[in-house]
XYZ file of N, CA, C and O in Angstrom:
668
model
N -13.324 -19.470 -5.874
C -12.885 -20.289 -4.756
C -13.207 -19.631 -3.411
O -13.480 -20.322 -2.439
N -13.171 -18.301 -3.343
C -13.399 -17.598 -2.080
C -14.738 -16.873 -2.047
O -15.019 -16.141 -1.113
N -15.573 -17.048 -3.082
C -16.898 -16.433 -3.157
C -16.834 -14.919 -2.958
O -17.636 -14.334 -2.234
N -15.881 -14.282 -3.622
C -15.669 -12.837 -3.487
C -16.905 -12.053 -3.904
O -17.203 -11.014 -3.330
N -17.653 -12.560 -4.858
C -18.836 -11.824 -5.326
C -19.877 -11.639 -4.235
O -20.726 -10.755 -4.332
N -19.811 -12.425 -3.171
C -20.770 -12.272 -2.080
C -20.327 -11.246 -1.039
O -21.096 -10.905 -0.145
N -19.113 -10.743 -1.136
C -18.612 -9.773 -0.163
C -19.315 -8.438 -0.363
O -19.609 -8.040 -1.485
N -19.546 -7.729 0.724
C -20.141 -6.396 0.665
C -19.064 -5.369 0.996
O -18.234 -5.591 1.873
N -19.054 -4.252 0.269
C -18.091 -3.195 0.541
C -17.713 -2.466 -0.722
O -18.046 -2.885 -1.833
N -17.011 -1.375 -0.534
C -16.625 -0.547 -1.659
C -15.285 -0.917 -2.253
O -15.026 -0.663 -3.426
N -14.404 -1.523 -1.445
C -13.079 -1.868 -1.941
C -12.429 -2.892 -1.013
O -12.857 -3.070 0.120
N -11.412 -3.547 -1.522
C -10.702 -4.562 -0.747
C -9.274 -4.663 -1.252
O -8.982 -4.323 -2.396
N -8.385 -5.116 -0.386
C -7.010 -5.397 -0.789
C -6.617 -6.770 -0.255
O -7.142 -7.229 0.753
N -5.721 -7.407 -0.940
C -5.206 -8.695 -0.518
C -3.765 -8.831 -0.970
O -3.301 -8.080 -1.821
N -3.058 -9.798 -0.395
C -1.639 -9.918 -0.695
C -1.159 -11.319 -0.355
O -1.506 -11.853 0.699
N -0.407 -11.912 -1.245
C 0.291 -13.153 -0.960
C 1.743 -12.775 -0.738
O 2.395 -12.249 -1.636
N 2.239 -13.011 0.450
C 3.536 -12.473 0.852
C 4.631 -13.518 0.796
O 4.464 -14.637 1.259
N 5.770 -13.121 0.236
C 6.979 -13.919 0.315
C 7.914 -13.178 1.264
O 8.564 -12.199 0.885
N 7.941 -13.607 2.506
C 8.738 -12.920 3.524
C 10.221 -13.106 3.230
O 10.700 -14.220 3.071
N 10.939 -11.995 3.153
C 12.378 -12.056 2.921
C 13.180 -11.522 4.092
O 14.352 -11.843 4.226
N 12.551 -10.688 4.935
C 13.317 -10.058 6.001
C 12.661 -10.124 7.372
O 13.180 -9.569 8.324
N 11.505 -10.746 7.479
C 10.863 -10.833 8.787
C 10.204 -12.196 8.941
O 10.132 -12.985 8.010
N 9.710 -12.430 10.139
C 9.111 -13.720 10.454
C 7.864 -13.980 9.615
O 7.210 -13.065 9.131
N 7.543 -15.247 9.524
C 6.306 -15.658 8.872
C 5.356 -16.095 9.985
O 5.466 -17.185 10.522
N 4.478 -15.190 10.386
C 3.468 -15.467 11.394
C 2.322 -14.478 11.206
O 2.392 -13.589 10.359
N 1.265 -14.617 11.969
C 0.095 -13.765 11.763
C 0.386 -12.304 12.079
O -0.187 -11.409 11.457
N 1.272 -12.019 13.009
C 1.597 -10.632 13.342
C 2.280 -9.914 12.174
O 2.095 -8.720 11.979
N 3.050 -10.650 11.392
C 3.783 -10.068 10.267
C 3.050 -10.235 8.932
O 3.607 -9.976 7.874
N 1.796 -10.667 8.982
C 1.031 -10.896 7.758
C 0.413 -9.603 7.250
O 0.107 -8.704 8.020
N 0.201 -9.553 5.971
C -0.475 -8.424 5.341
C -1.972 -8.659 5.375
O -2.390 -9.806 5.353
N -2.789 -7.624 5.403
C -2.398 -6.220 5.408
C -1.897 -5.767 6.781
O -2.235 -6.350 7.806
N -1.073 -4.717 6.749
C -0.588 -4.101 7.976
C -1.514 -2.956 8.350
O -2.097 -2.304 7.491
N -1.617 -2.707 9.636
C -2.495 -1.664 10.171
C -1.645 -0.577 10.803
O -0.546 -0.837 11.258
N -2.184 0.614 10.870
C -1.513 1.736 11.536
C -2.114 1.871 12.925
O -3.266 2.235 13.071
N -1.346 1.560 13.947
C -1.842 1.624 15.322
C -1.262 2.840 16.013
O -0.089 3.103 15.853
N -1.959 3.541 16.809
C -3.378 3.453 17.160
C -4.222 4.435 16.363
O -5.296 4.807 16.787
N -3.736 4.888 15.225
C -4.380 5.984 14.496
C -5.355 5.513 13.427
O -5.936 4.458 13.529
N -5.460 6.283 12.375
C -6.491 6.140 11.340
C -6.674 4.706 10.856
O -5.756 3.897 10.882
N -7.875 4.446 10.378
C -8.243 3.137 9.857
C -7.587 2.952 8.491
O -8.133 3.347 7.468
N -6.399 2.352 8.514
C -5.607 2.166 7.306
C -5.134 0.718 7.233
O -4.671 0.167 8.228
N -5.267 0.123 6.054
C -4.706 -1.196 5.798
C -3.782 -1.064 4.597
O -4.089 -0.351 3.644
N -2.640 -1.745 4.657
C -1.624 -1.588 3.622
C -1.044 -2.937 3.238
O -0.759 -3.761 4.108
N -0.880 -3.153 1.933
C -0.096 -4.277 1.426
C 1.065 -3.681 0.646
O 0.922 -2.674 -0.034
N 2.220 -4.316 0.767
C 3.464 -3.697 0.320
C 4.386 -4.755 -0.256
O 4.553 -5.825 0.320
N 4.987 -4.440 -1.379
C 5.997 -5.285 -1.996
C 7.268 -4.458 -2.083
O 7.275 -3.402 -2.707
N 8.333 -4.912 -1.446
C 9.586 -4.187 -1.547
C 10.248 -3.965 -0.212
O 9.972 -4.651 0.770
N 11.117 -2.955 -0.204
C 11.904 -2.655 0.987
C 12.080 -1.140 1.085
O 12.479 -0.496 0.115
N 11.766 -0.599 2.255
C 11.960 0.830 2.517
C 13.249 0.952 3.324
O 13.319 0.511 4.469
N 14.276 1.540 2.701
C 15.603 1.560 3.328
C 15.755 2.602 4.420
O 16.641 2.477 5.258
N 14.904 3.620 4.454
C 14.992 4.612 5.527
C 13.879 4.427 6.556
O 13.472 5.362 7.221
N 13.417 3.188 6.717
C 12.320 2.923 7.647
C 12.710 3.184 9.093
O 11.865 3.575 9.892
N 13.974 3.027 9.466
C 14.378 3.276 10.858
C 14.221 4.754 11.216
O 13.778 5.092 12.318
N 14.560 5.624 10.293
C 14.386 7.065 10.512
C 12.913 7.392 10.706
O 12.543 8.117 11.637
N 12.063 6.847 9.837
C 10.626 7.116 9.945
C 10.018 6.479 11.183
O 9.132 7.055 11.827
N 10.500 5.310 11.565
C 10.004 4.645 12.773
C 10.240 5.543 13.992
O 9.342 5.760 14.809
N 11.455 6.090 14.124
C 11.769 6.977 15.267
C 10.884 8.214 15.260
O 10.337 8.608 16.294
N 10.731 8.853 14.110
C 9.884 10.053 14.015
C 8.441 9.740 14.403
O 7.798 10.514 15.106
N 7.934 8.638 13.913
C 6.538 8.283 14.171
C 6.320 7.870 15.619
O 5.278 8.187 16.204
N 7.285 7.201 16.222
C 7.175 6.868 17.645
C 7.129 8.132 18.492
O 6.377 8.199 19.473
N 7.874 9.153 18.106
C 7.845 10.425 18.828
C 6.475 11.094 18.727
O 6.104 11.884 19.583
N 5.725 10.780 17.694
C 4.387 11.358 17.501
C 3.285 10.485 18.090
O 2.106 10.776 17.921
N 3.651 9.365 18.728
C 2.660 8.536 19.399
C 2.300 7.231 18.730
O 1.494 6.467 19.261
N 2.867 6.947 17.584
C 2.590 5.659 16.947
C 3.325 4.568 17.709
O 4.424 4.783 18.227
N 2.705 3.399 17.759
C 3.392 2.253 18.363
C 3.443 1.139 17.328
O 2.547 1.007 16.500
N 4.499 0.379 17.403
C 4.720 -0.671 16.418
C 4.748 -2.022 17.102
O 5.316 -2.164 18.182
N 4.144 -3.011 16.466
C 4.115 -4.362 17.009
C 5.124 -5.276 16.328
O 5.340 -6.387 16.779
N 5.723 -4.793 15.222
C 6.700 -5.600 14.494
C 7.900 -4.721 14.138
O 7.880 -3.512 14.344
N 8.906 -5.345 13.571
C 10.048 -4.599 13.044
C 9.966 -4.528 11.516
O 10.944 -4.281 10.837
N 8.771 -4.704 10.980
C 8.556 -4.763 9.542
C 8.397 -3.362 8.950
O 7.662 -2.537 9.488
N 9.051 -3.111 7.824
C 8.955 -1.803 7.179
C 7.556 -1.517 6.634
O 7.158 -0.363 6.522
N 6.774 -2.539 6.340
C 5.400 -2.326 5.874
C 4.558 -1.641 6.944
O 3.736 -0.773 6.637
N 4.761 -2.018 8.183
C 4.028 -1.386 9.277
C 4.415 0.086 9.400
O 3.571 0.935 9.687
N 5.666 0.410 9.136
C 6.120 1.807 9.172
C 5.442 2.607 8.063
O 5.011 3.742 8.279
N 5.314 2.041 6.875
C 4.645 2.742 5.775
C 3.189 3.021 6.155
O 2.684 4.128 5.932
N 2.502 2.053 6.756
C 1.110 2.259 7.182
C 1.022 3.400 8.193
O 0.150 4.269 8.090
N 1.927 3.427 9.160
C 1.921 4.493 10.169
C 2.280 5.838 9.547
O 1.719 6.872 9.924
N 3.209 5.856 8.611
C 3.589 7.080 7.898
C 2.364 7.694 7.234
O 2.097 8.892 7.344
N 1.600 6.876 6.525
C 0.401 7.358 5.841
C -0.650 7.834 6.840
O -1.233 8.909 6.678
N -0.886 7.053 7.878
C -1.883 7.412 8.896
C -1.534 8.735 9.561
O -2.409 9.578 9.781
N -0.260 8.914 9.863
C 0.179 10.136 10.534
C -0.165 11.365 9.701
O -0.690 12.351 10.224
N 0.120 11.321 8.433
C -0.149 12.480 7.578
C -1.642 12.684 7.337
O -2.117 13.823 7.294
N -2.401 11.611 7.222
C -3.851 11.741 7.060
C -4.483 12.315 8.330
O -5.399 13.122 8.250
N -3.968 11.900 9.485
C -4.474 12.433 10.754
C -4.239 13.937 10.872
O -4.977 14.631 11.554
N -3.207 14.424 10.196
C -2.892 15.863 10.247
C -3.633 16.655 9.168
O -3.340 17.820 8.943
N -4.578 16.017 8.491
C -5.436 16.737 7.562
C -5.042 16.680 6.101
O -5.706 17.294 5.262
N -3.991 15.966 5.766
C -3.601 15.835 4.355
C -4.610 14.932 3.640
O -5.240 14.082 4.246
N -4.732 15.111 2.317
C -5.596 14.184 1.586
C -4.753 13.032 1.037
O -3.530 13.130 0.931
N -5.407 11.951 0.685
C -4.698 10.731 0.297
C -3.800 10.928 -0.913
O -2.674 10.437 -0.938
N -4.262 11.665 -1.922
C -3.421 11.899 -3.103
C -2.111 12.591 -2.730
O -1.040 12.202 -3.206
N -2.188 13.627 -1.886
C -0.978 14.353 -1.463
C -0.030 13.444 -0.686
O 1.186 13.478 -0.899
N -0.577 12.647 0.195
C 0.243 11.756 1.024
C 0.932 10.706 0.163
O 2.124 10.422 0.345
N 0.221 10.125 -0.777
C 0.819 9.119 -1.655
C 1.944 9.718 -2.486
O 3.029 9.131 -2.612
N 1.689 10.880 -3.055
C 2.709 11.549 -3.868
C 3.955 11.866 -3.034
O 5.082 11.646 -3.472
N 3.752 12.368 -1.834
C 4.879 12.702 -0.957
C 5.652 11.446 -0.544
O 6.876 11.468 -0.432
N 4.951 10.341 -0.351
C 5.626 9.111 0.072
C 6.657 8.655 -0.955
O 7.693 8.100 -0.591
N 6.386 8.892 -2.224
C 7.328 8.505 -3.279
C 8.643 9.265 -3.117
O 9.720 8.727 -3.375
N 8.565 10.503 -2.661
C 9.774 11.320 -2.461
C 10.459 11.041 -1.117
O 11.672 11.091 -1.019
N 9.673 10.766 -0.076
C 10.245 10.669 1.270
C 10.636 9.259 1.695
O 11.479 9.102 2.574
N 10.046 8.248 1.105
C 10.409 6.872 1.436
C 11.453 6.390 0.433
O 11.220 6.450 -0.768
N 12.586 5.959 0.931
C 13.658 5.466 0.064
C 13.534 3.957 -0.108
O 13.118 3.254 0.807
N 13.959 3.482 -1.254
C 13.992 2.046 -1.490
C 13.266 1.667 -2.754
O 12.946 2.501 -3.601
N 13.012 0.378 -2.879
C 12.261 -0.148 -4.016
C 10.959 -0.717 -3.459
O 10.971 -1.613 -2.622
N 9.830 -0.148 -3.883
C 8.557 -0.567 -3.313
C 7.390 -0.240 -4.234
O 7.466 0.632 -5.089
N 6.339 -0.971 -4.025
C 5.022 -0.663 -4.561
C 4.062 -1.048 -3.446
O 4.227 -2.083 -2.803
N 3.081 -0.190 -3.174
C 2.122 -0.533 -2.132
C 0.724 -0.069 -2.496
O 0.537 0.834 -3.296
N -0.246 -0.752 -1.889
C -1.651 -0.387 -1.984
C -2.114 -0.038 -0.582
O -1.729 -0.698 0.382
N -2.936 0.972 -0.474
C -3.467 1.370 0.825
C -4.977 1.500 0.730
O -5.511 1.982 -0.267
N -5.638 1.041 1.765
C -7.086 1.158 1.870
C -7.411 1.999 3.093
O -6.869 1.767 4.176
N -8.279 2.986 2.910
C -8.782 3.792 4.017
C -10.295 3.617 4.063
O -10.872 2.961 3.195
N -10.930 4.209 5.037
C -12.384 4.142 5.127
C -13.026 4.697 3.861
O -14.017 4.170 3.370
N -12.414 5.740 3.313
C -13.022 6.454 2.185
C -12.510 6.079 0.812
O -13.053 6.533 -0.191
N -11.437 5.311 0.729
C -10.909 5.044 -0.594
C -9.760 4.065 -0.616
O -9.461 3.393 0.366
N -9.113 4.045 -1.764
C -7.990 3.138 -1.995
C -6.985 3.857 -2.884
O -7.355 4.724 -3.685
N -5.707 3.532 -2.729
C -4.688 4.164 -3.547
C -3.433 3.324 -3.636
O -3.324 2.270 -3.006
N -2.490 3.807 -4.428
C -1.220 3.099 -4.606
C -0.095 4.104 -4.761
O -0.318 5.272 -5.087
N 1.116 3.623 -4.554
C 2.327 4.385 -4.867
C 3.403 3.402 -5.297
O 3.476 2.282 -4.790
N 4.235 3.862 -6.211
C 5.352 3.049 -6.717
C 6.621 3.877 -6.604
O 6.616 5.075 -6.881
N 7.711 3.253 -6.205
C 8.960 3.985 -5.966
C 9.449 4.743 -7.191
O 8.992 4.505 -8.310
N 10.381 5.660 -6.966
C 10.865 6.572 -8.012
C 11.530 5.872 -9.195
O 11.641 6.447 -10.277
N 11.992 4.657 -8.973
C 12.685 3.939 -10.041
C 11.818 2.850 -10.676
O 12.212 2.240 -11.658
N 10.655 2.592 -10.103
C 9.751 1.580 -10.647
C 10.313 0.184 -10.594
O 10.109 -0.608 -11.506
N 11.014 -0.131 -9.511
C 11.687 -1.424 -9.423
C 10.754 -2.581 -9.077
O 11.030 -3.717 -9.451
N 9.696 -2.317 -8.358
C 8.745 -3.378 -8.017
C 7.542 -3.278 -8.948
O 7.044 -2.195 -9.222
N 7.060 -4.415 -9.436
C 5.984 -4.387 -10.427
C 4.645 -3.956 -9.828
O 4.332 -4.270 -8.677
N 3.864 -3.239 -10.626
C 2.500 -2.881 -10.259
C 1.744 -2.542 -11.538
O 2.188 -1.700 -12.312
N 0.632 -3.239 -11.752
C -0.191 -3.034 -12.941
C -1.581 -2.563 -12.534
O -2.071 -2.896 -11.460
N -2.201 -1.813 -13.437
C -3.523 -1.244 -13.211
C -4.429 -1.588 -14.382
O -4.017 -1.479 -15.539
N -5.655 -1.999 -14.067
C -6.711 -2.127 -15.060
C -7.901 -1.365 -14.504
O -8.292 -1.562 -13.352
N -8.457 -0.476 -15.319
C -9.544 0.371 -14.844
C -10.658 0.383 -15.881
O -10.406 0.548 -17.067
N -11.869 0.171 -15.410
C -13.046 0.256 -16.264
C -14.023 1.233 -15.611
O -13.746 1.775 -14.544
N -15.173 1.414 -16.216
C -16.213 2.249 -15.610
C -16.781 1.604 -14.351
O -17.354 2.278 -13.505
N -16.608 0.291 -14.211
C -17.190 -0.448 -13.092
C -16.207 -0.737 -11.958
O -16.624 -0.910 -10.823
N -14.916 -0.836 -12.243
C -13.972 -1.217 -11.195
C -12.554 -0.771 -11.537
O -12.230 -0.419 -12.661
N -11.732 -0.816 -10.494
C -10.295 -0.593 -10.592
C -9.644 -1.816 -9.965
O -10.048 -2.260 -8.890
N -8.646 -2.374 -10.632
C -7.933 -3.515 -10.069
C -6.438 -3.288 -10.256
O -5.988 -2.804 -11.294
N -5.693 -3.573 -9.191
C -4.237 -3.441 -9.209
C -3.628 -4.775 -8.804
O -4.159 -5.466 -7.933
N -2.524 -5.134 -9.429
C -1.840 -6.379 -9.099
C -0.393 -6.285 -9.565
O -0.038 -5.437 -10.382
N 0.423 -7.177 -9.053
C 1.827 -7.175 -9.459
C 2.052 -7.989 -10.729
O 3.120 -7.906 -11.329
N 1.053 -8.761 -11.142
C 1.195 -9.571 -12.347
C -0.078 -9.518 -13.185
O -1.189 -9.577 -12.657
N 0.094 -9.455 -14.489
C -1.004 -9.456 -15.440
C -1.877 -10.693 -15.268
O -3.114 -10.614 -15.332
N -1.258 -11.821 -15.026
C -2.003 -13.086 -14.921
C -2.999 -13.049 -13.763
O -4.074 -13.645 -13.837
N -2.681 -12.331 -12.693
C -3.602 -12.229 -11.560
C -4.845 -11.425 -11.939
O -5.968 -11.777 -11.553
N -4.657 -10.364 -12.681
C -5.802 -9.548 -13.118
C -6.687 -10.346 -14.059
O -7.905 -10.381 -13.917
N -6.077 -11.009 -15.010
C -6.860 -11.785 -15.980
C -7.551 -12.989 -15.335
O -8.650 -13.365 -15.743
N -6.946 -13.568 -14.306
C -7.587 -14.684 -13.609
C -8.800 -14.208 -12.817
O -9.803 -14.917 -12.717
N -8.723 -13.010 -12.262
C -9.841 -12.474 -11.481
C -10.987 -12.007 -12.364
O -12.145 -12.022 -11.942
N -10.682 -11.596 -13.588
C -11.690 -11.076 -14.514
C -11.551 -11.748 -15.879
O -11.276 -11.092 -16.883
N -11.746 -13.067 -15.930
C -11.473 -13.808 -17.176
C -12.393 -13.446 -18.340
O -12.000 -13.601 -19.490
N -13.581 -12.979 -18.059
C -14.537 -12.693 -19.115
C -14.492 -11.253 -19.604
O -15.155 -10.907 -20.576
N -13.740 -10.408 -18.933
C -13.678 -8.996 -19.295
C -12.532 -8.741 -20.270
O -11.474 -9.350 -20.186
N -12.769 -7.845 -21.189
C -11.726 -7.451 -22.141
C -10.984 -6.250 -21.557
O -11.224 -5.106 -21.936
N -10.125 -6.519 -20.597
C -9.382 -5.446 -19.933
C -7.939 -5.450 -20.400
O -7.411 -6.476 -20.811
N -7.327 -4.294 -20.332
C -5.949 -4.140 -20.776
C -5.127 -3.529 -19.648
O -5.035 -2.306 -19.556
N -4.550 -4.381 -18.801
C -3.720 -3.846 -17.717
C -2.508 -3.111 -18.269
O -1.969 -3.474 -19.320
N -2.102 -2.065 -17.571
C -0.880 -1.343 -17.946
C 0.040 -1.276 -16.737
O -0.421 -1.192 -15.603
N 1.324 -1.333 -17.005
C 2.285 -1.189 -15.911
C 2.353 0.278 -15.526
O 2.429 1.164 -16.379
N 2.317 0.516 -14.238
C 2.364 1.886 -13.736
C 3.769 2.442 -13.860
O 4.753 1.708 -13.783
N 3.864 3.736 -14.035
C 5.146 4.386 -14.206
C 5.929 4.520 -12.915
O 5.366 4.482 -11.816
N 7.209 4.682 -13.047
C 8.072 4.919 -11.884
C 7.614 6.188 -11.183
O 7.345 7.206 -11.822
N 7.475 6.117 -9.875
C 7.062 7.270 -9.087
C 5.586 7.607 -9.180
O 5.134 8.602 -8.630
N 4.803 6.778 -9.844
C 3.380 7.073 -10.015
C 2.610 6.769 -8.737
O 2.906 5.820 -8.014
N 1.615 7.596 -8.467
C 0.708 7.377 -7.342
C -0.669 7.889 -7.733
O -0.795 8.750 -8.605
N -1.683 7.338 -7.076
C -3.058 7.746 -7.400
C -3.992 7.181 -6.350
O -3.695 6.156 -5.721
N -5.138 7.814 -6.192
C -6.152 7.272 -5.301
C -7.535 7.440 -5.887
O -7.742 8.260 -6.795
N -8.463 6.672 -5.375
C -9.866 6.735 -5.742
C -10.662 6.865 -4.448
O -10.426 6.126 -3.496
N -11.602 7.781 -4.431
C -12.448 7.988 -3.259
C -13.844 7.447 -3.543
O -14.267 7.423 -4.687
N -14.540 7.064 -2.488
C -15.923 6.582 -2.644
C -16.800 7.685 -3.172
O -16.660 8.819 -2.903
């Protein structure tokens, strides 16, 4: 329907959002960006309960926010640590410990893509990986609809699991 096979690039993320705590408009739509720092796009399912603490810390470091959405805070959190020289795997792993709440998110950077799932595994996230591609989704049916001819076996990711892939 969207002619995805004609797109050029190494990776992509997308998200259909059911807004529960913020407005439904283009400013609050996914993916969220980290302004004004690193080229990061993030899609997020869940709620980060200590986002106000992180928002204040990140504002002190120069990040600016255009929304009151916790997804934007997660994007800035990741960008801040990457800007300080951390690698994506380390940042994702640390986010599971430092961000409180129930969440699963995907992040795209210039060089790669990754995910993290909260310590309790409350929000769904599945992975299917082949020699040719990696696909993540919150539902098995989405993976199978995108790759109907492939014999793939999605698995649910573990609580607290994180991982990244680099170009």
